[in-house]
Coordinates of C-alpha atoms in Angstrom, one line a residue:
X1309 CA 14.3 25.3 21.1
X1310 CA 11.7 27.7 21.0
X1311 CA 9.1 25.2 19.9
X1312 CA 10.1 22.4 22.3
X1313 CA 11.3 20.3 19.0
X1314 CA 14.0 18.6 20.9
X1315 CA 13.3 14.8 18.8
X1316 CA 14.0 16.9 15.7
X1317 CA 17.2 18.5 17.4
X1318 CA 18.6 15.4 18.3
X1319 CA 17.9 13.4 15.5
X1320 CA 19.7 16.8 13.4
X1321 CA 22.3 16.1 16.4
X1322 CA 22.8 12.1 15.7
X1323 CA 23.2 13.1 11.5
X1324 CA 25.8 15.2 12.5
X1325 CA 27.7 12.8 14.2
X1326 CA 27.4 10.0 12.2
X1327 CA 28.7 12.2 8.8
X1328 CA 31.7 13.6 11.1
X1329 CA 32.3 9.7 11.8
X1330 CA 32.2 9.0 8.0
X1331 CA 34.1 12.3 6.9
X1332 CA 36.9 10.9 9.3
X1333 CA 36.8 7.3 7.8
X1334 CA 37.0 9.0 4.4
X1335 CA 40.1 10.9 5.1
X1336 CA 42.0 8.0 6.9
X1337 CA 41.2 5.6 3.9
X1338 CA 42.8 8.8 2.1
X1339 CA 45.7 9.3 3.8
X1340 CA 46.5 5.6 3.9
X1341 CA 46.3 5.2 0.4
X1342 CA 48.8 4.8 -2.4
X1343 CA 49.2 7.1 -5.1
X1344 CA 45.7 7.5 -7.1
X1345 CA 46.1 7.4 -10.5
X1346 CA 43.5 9.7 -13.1
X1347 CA 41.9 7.4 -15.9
X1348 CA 41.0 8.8 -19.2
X1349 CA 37.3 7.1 -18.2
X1350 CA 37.8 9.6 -14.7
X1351 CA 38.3 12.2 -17.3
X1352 CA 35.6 11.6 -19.5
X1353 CA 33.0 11.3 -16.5
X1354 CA 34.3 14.9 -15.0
X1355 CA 33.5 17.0 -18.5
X1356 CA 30.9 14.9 -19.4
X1357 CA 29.5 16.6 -15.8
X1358 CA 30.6 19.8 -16.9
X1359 CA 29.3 20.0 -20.4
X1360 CA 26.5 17.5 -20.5
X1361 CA 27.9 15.3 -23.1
X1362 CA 27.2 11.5 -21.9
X1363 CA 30.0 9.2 -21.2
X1364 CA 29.4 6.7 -23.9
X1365 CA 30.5 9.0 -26.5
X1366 CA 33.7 10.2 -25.3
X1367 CA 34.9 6.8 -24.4
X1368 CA 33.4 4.2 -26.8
X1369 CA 33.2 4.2 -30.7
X1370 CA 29.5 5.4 -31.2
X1371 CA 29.4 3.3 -34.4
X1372 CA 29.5 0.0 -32.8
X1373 CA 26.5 0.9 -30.6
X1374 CA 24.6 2.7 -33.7
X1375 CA 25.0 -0.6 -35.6
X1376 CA 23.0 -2.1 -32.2
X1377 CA 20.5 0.6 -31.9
X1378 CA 17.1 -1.8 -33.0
X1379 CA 18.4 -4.5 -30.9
X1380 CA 18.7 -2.4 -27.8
X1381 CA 15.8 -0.6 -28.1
X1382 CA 13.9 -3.8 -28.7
X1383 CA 14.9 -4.7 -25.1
X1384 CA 12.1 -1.8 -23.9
X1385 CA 9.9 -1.4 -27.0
X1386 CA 7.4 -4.2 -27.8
X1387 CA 5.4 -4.6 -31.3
X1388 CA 6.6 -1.4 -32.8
X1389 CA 10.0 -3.3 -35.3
X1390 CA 8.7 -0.8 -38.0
X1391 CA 9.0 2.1 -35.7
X1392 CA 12.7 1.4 -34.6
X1393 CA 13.7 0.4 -37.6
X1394 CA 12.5 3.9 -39.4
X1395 CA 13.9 6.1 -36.6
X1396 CA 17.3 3.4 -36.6
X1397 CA 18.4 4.4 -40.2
X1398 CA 17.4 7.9 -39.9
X1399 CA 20.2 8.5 -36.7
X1400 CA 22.5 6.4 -38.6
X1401 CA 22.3 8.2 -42.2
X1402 CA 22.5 11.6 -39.6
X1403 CA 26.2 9.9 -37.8
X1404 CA 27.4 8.3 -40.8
X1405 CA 27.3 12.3 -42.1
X1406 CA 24.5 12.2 -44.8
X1407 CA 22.4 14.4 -43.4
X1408 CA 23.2 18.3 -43.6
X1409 CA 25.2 19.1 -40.8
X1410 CA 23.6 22.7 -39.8
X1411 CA 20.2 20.1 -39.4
X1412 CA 19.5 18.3 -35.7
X1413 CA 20.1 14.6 -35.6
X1414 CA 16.4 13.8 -36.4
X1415 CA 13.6 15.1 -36.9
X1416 CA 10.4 13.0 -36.3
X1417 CA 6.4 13.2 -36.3
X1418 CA 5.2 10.0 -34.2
X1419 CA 1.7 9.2 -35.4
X1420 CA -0.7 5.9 -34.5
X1421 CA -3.0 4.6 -31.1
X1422 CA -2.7 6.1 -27.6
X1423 CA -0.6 3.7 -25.1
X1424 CA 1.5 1.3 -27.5
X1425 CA 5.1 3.1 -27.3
X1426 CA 5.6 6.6 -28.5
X1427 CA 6.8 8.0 -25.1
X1428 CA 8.3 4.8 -23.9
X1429 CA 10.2 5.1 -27.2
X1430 CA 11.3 8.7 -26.4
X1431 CA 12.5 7.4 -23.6
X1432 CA 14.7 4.5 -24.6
X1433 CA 16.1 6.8 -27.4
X1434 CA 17.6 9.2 -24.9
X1435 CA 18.7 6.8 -22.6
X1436 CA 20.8 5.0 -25.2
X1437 CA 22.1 8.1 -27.3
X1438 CA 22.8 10.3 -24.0
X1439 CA 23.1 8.0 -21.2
X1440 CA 20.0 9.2 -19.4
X1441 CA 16.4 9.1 -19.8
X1442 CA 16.8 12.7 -18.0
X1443 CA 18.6 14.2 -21.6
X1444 CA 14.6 14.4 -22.6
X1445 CA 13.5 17.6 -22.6
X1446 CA 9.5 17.7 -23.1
X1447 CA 6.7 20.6 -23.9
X1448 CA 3.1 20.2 -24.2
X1449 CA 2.4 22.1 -27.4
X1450 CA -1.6 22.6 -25.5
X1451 CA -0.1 25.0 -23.5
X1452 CA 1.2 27.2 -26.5
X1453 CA -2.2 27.2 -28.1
X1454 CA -2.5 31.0 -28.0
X1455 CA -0.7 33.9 -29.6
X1456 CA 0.9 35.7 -26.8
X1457 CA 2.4 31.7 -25.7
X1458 CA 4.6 31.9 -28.5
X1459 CA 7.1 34.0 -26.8
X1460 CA 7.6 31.5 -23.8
X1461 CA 9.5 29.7 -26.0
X1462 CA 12.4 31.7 -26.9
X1463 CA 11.6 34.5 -24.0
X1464 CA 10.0 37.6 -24.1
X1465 CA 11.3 40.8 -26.5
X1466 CA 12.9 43.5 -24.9
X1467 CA 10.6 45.6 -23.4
X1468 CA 7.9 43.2 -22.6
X1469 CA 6.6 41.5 -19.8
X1470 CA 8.7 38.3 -19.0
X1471 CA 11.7 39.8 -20.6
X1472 CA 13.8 38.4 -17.9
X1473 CA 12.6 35.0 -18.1
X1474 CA 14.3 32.5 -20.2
X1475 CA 12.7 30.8 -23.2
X1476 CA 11.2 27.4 -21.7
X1477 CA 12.8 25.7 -24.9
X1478 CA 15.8 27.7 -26.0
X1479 CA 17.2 27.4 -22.2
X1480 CA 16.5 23.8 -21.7
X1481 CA 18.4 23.2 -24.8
X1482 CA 21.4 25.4 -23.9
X1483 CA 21.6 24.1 -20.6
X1484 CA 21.3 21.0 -22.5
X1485 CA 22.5 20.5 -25.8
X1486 CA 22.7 16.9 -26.7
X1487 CA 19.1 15.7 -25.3
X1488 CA 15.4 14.9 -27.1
X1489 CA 13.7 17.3 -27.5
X1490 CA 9.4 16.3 -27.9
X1491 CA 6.5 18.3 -28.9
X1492 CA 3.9 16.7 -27.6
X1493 CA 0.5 17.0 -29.2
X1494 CA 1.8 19.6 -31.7
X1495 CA -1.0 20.1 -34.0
X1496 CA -2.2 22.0 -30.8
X1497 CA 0.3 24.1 -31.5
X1498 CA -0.3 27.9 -32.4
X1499 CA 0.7 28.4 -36.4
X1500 CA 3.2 30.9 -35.3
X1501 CA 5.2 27.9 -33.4
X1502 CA 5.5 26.2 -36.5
X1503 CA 7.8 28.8 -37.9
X1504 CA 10.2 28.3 -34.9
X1505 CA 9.5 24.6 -36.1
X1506 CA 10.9 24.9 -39.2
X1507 CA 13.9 27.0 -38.5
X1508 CA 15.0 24.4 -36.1
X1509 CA 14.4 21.5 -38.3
X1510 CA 16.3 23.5 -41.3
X1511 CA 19.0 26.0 -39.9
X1512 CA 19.6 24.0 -36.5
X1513 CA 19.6 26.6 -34.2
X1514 CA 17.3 29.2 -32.7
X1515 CA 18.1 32.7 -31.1
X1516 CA 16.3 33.5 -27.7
X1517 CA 15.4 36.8 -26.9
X1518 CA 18.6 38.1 -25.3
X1519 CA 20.1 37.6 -28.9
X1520 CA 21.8 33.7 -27.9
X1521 CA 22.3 31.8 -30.6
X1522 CA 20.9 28.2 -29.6
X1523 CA 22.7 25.0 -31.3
X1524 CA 19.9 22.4 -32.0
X1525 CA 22.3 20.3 -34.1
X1526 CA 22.9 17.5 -31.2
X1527 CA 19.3 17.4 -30.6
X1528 CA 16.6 14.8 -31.8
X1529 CA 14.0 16.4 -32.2
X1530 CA 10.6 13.9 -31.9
X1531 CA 6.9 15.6 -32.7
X1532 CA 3.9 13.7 -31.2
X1533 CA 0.4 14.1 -32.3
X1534 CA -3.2 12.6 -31.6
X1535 CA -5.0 13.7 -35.5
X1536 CA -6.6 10.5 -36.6
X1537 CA -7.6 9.8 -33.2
X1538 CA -11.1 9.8 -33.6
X1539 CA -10.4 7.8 -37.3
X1540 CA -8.6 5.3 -35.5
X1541 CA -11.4 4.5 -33.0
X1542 CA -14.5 4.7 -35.5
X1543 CA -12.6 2.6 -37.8
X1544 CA -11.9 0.0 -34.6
X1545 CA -8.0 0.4 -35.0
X1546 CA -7.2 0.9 -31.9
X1547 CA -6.0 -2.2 -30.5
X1548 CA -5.8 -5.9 -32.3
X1549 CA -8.6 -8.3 -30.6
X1550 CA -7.2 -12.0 -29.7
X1551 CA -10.1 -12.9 -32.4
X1552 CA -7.7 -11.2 -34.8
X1553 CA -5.6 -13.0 -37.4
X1554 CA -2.2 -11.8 -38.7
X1555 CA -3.3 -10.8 -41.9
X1556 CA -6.7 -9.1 -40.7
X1557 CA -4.5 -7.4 -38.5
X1558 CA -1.7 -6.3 -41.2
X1559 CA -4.1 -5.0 -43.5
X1560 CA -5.7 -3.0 -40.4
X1561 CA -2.4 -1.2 -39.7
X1562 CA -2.4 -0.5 -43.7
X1563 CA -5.7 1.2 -43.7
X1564 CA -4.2 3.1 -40.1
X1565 CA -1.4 4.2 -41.8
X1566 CA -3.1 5.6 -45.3
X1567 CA -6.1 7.3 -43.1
X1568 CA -3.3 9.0 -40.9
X1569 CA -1.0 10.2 -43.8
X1570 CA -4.2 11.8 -45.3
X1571 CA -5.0 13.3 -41.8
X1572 CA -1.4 14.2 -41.8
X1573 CA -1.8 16.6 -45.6
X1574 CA -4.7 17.6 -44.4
X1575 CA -3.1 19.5 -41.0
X1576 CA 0.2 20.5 -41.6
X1577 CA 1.4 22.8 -44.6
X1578 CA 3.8 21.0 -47.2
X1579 CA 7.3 22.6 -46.2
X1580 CA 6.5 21.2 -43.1
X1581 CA 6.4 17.6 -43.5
X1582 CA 9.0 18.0 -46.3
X1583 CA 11.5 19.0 -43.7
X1584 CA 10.8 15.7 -41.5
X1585 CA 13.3 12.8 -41.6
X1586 CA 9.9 10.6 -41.4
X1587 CA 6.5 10.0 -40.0
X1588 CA 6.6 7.2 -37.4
X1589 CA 3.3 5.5 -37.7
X1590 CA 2.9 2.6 -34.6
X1591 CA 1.4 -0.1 -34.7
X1592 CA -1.8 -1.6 -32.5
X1593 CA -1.1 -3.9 -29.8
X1594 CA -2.1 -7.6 -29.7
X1595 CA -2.6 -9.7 -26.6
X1596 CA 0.8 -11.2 -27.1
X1597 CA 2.6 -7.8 -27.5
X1598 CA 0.8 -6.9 -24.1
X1599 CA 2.0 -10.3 -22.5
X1600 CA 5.7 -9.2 -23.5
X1601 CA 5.0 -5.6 -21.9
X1602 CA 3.9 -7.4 -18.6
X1603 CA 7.3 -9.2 -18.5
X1604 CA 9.4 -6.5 -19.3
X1605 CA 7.4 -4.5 -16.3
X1606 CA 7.6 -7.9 -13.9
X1607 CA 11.7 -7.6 -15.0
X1608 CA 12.0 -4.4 -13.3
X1609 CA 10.4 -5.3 -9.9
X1610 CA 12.3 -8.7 -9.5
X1611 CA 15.4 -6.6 -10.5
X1612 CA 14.7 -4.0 -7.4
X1613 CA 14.2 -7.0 -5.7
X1614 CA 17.4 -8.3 -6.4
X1615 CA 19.0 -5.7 -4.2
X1616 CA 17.1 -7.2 -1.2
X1617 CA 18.0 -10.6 -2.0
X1618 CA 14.7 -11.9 -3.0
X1619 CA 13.7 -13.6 -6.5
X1620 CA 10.4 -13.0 -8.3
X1621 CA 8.7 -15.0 -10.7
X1622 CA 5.4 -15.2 -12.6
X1623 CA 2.9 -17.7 -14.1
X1624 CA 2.0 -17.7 -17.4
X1625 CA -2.3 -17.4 -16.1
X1626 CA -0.8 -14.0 -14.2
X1627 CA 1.0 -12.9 -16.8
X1628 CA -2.6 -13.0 -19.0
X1629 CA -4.6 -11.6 -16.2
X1630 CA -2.3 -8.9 -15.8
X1631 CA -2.2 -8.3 -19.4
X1632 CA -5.9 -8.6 -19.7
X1633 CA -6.4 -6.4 -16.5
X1634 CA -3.8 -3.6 -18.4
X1635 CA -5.3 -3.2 -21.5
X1636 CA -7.6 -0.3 -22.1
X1637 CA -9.4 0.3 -25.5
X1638 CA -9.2 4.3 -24.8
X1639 CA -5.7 4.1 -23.6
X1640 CA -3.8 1.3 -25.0
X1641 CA -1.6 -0.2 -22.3
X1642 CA -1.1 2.9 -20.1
X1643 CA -3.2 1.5 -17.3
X1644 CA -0.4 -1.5 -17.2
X1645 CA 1.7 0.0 -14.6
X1646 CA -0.5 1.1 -12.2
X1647 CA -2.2 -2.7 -12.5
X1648 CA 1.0 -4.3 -11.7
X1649 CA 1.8 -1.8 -8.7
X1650 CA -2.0 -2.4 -7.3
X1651 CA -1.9 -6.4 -7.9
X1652 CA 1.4 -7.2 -7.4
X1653 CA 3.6 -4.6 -5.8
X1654 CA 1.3 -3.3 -2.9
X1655 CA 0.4 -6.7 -1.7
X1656 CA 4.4 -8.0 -2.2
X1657 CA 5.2 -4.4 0.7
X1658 CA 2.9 -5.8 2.5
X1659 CA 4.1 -9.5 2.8
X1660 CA 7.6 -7.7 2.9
X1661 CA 7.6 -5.3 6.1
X1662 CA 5.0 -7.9 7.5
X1663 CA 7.9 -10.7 7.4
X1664 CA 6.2 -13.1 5.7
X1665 CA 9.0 -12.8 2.6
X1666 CA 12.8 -12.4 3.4
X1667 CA 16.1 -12.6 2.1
X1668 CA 17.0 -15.8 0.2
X1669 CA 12.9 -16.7 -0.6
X1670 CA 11.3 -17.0 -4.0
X1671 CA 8.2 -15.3 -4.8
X1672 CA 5.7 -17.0 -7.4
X1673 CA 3.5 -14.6 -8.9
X1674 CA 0.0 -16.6 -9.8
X1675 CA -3.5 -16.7 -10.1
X1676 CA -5.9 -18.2 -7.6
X1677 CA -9.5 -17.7 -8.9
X1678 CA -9.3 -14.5 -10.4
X1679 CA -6.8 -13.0 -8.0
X1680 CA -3.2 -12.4 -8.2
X1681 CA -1.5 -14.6 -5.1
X1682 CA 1.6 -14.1 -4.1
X1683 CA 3.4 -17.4 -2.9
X1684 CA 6.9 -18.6 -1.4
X1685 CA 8.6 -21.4 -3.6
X1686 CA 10.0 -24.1 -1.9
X1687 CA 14.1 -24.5 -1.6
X1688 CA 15.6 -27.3 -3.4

């Protein structure tokens, strides 16, 4: 106690009691119990630790859920049917073994507006084909602009500085082997990466500098890239305005899509794109895609507030002025999230610790004026 830290001591001093107290319940549950029996699920769960193969493929027939793959993503991705559907039938033709087998699962180059669903895609993709939105395994290509970057990648030749260091992608992808692997912004890229690129996309597997072969063939491997950005926003493509019709808005995403693929010739070399499974173009949000995106983001707090016991609900006026409040013309729908945790979760803490809303209420989220109110529904 030579600082005088005697709370800290005791509350290190209570921690220790109460885990001996719960270490002795453990083994008296133990020692009381019958015989435990070892699943094949128990099984499963214990190697998919060990090797980093998810659950769901050991123990479930991977065809049903690839037959399911648009609906489920659908449940997180809004506005973007083309997008699935393309990226859907390229991981099926890859499982159903069309695809050359030394080749990853996928290879992808996701093109189109900032903030309507390329990394929220990503995401929803490695959650449902490895269990975990952590199997995602991402590099900003504007940090590998630069010669002397390249060798981060794989590590550092023998002899030079940084030999001992792994290669920030041929580790991550050992350590990990069936993941999603994204290059973000990869026209950024140093030309040199590209020919790491390729080998991946063609032969499946890289060797790192210690002379490790890496297997790529159980990755998905997603490009992202921002050329046509400054197309999209002269030509007004960004986002659909609610003054949009349908077909104004469909021949919009036609003249996106052309301007892009030209972009697209224009930047890359041919062997390139011919090695790519396809080019994911996304689509421009309208006010009712947006509307959906508020309600899927709404889902997720009443669902954490589920565990406390409390049920959340929102008016159609909140979910526009949310929606309205979310969009951004520059960044799509990114500013969403942080809306809704301003507007609606900071104020619903608040009321929370403050008592005014406890276990058993209903929360209405609405509109009064311009403001988001929170208020307590009546019981029946």
């Amino acid at each position: 106690m030579e600082e005088q830290q005697f709370e800290e001591a005791r509350r290190f001093r209570m921690e220790a009691q109460r885990l001996s107290e719960r270490i002795e319940t453990l083994r008296e549950e133990w020692e009381s119990g019958t015989d435990l029996i070892v699943r094949p699920e128990d099984v499963a769960e214990v190697v998919s630790m060990w090797t980093g193969v998810p659950v769901v493929q050991l123990t479930t027939q991977e065809t049903e859920r690839l037959l399911r793959i648009e609906e489920e993503l659908r449940k997180r991705i809004v506005g973007q049917d083309e997008a699935i559907e393309v990226v859907a039938r390229a991981i099926r033709r890859a499982r159903a073994g069309l695809k050359d087998p030394r080749r990853p699962i996928g290879s992808f180059i996701f093109l189109g507006p900032t903030g309507v669903g390329k990394t929220e895609l990503t995401r929803a993709l490695a959650e449902f084909l490895f269990g975990t939105e952590e199997a995602l395994i991402r590099l900003d290509m504007s940090e590998f602009m630069e010669r002397h970057t390249v060798a981060r990648l794989v590590g550092a030749p023998p002899g030079y500085v940084g030999y001992e260091d792994a290669g920030q992608l041929t580790e991550a992808v050992r350590r990990r082997p069936f993941s999603i692997v994204v290059f973000d912004e990869v026209e950024k890229a140093h030309p040199e990466i590209f020919n790491i690129l390729l080998q991946v996309m063609e032969e499946g597997n890289l060797t790192d500098a210690r002379g490790r072969r890496v297997d790529f063939r159980n990755t998905l491997v997603i490009m992202t890239s921002n050329i046509g950005a400054e197309t999209i926003r002269r030509g007004g493509l960004g986002f659909s305005l609610p003054s949009d019709r349908e077909r104004e808005a469909e021949l919009g995403y036609k003249e996106m899509s052309q301007r892009l693929q030209e972009e697209l010739k224009r930047t890359f070399r041919p062997e390139f794109l011919n090695r790519l499974d396809a080019v994911v173009i996304f689509r421009p949000l309208g006010p009712e895609q947006v509307a959906q995106i508020v309600d899927l983001e709404i889902t997720k707090v009443a669902a954490r507030l589920e565990e406390q016991e409390i049920a959340l609900e929102i008016s159609p006026a909140a979910r526009d002025l949310l929606a309205r409040e979310g969009f951004s013309p520059e960044y799509g729908a990114r500013p969403l999230r942080r809306v809704i945790q301003r507007r609606v979760e900071d104020p619903l803490s608040d009321a929370m610790l403050g008592g005014r809303f406890t276990a058993g209420d209903r929360v209405l989220v609405d509109v009064e004026g311009n403001e988001i109110v929170l208020k307590k529904i009546p019981h029946d």
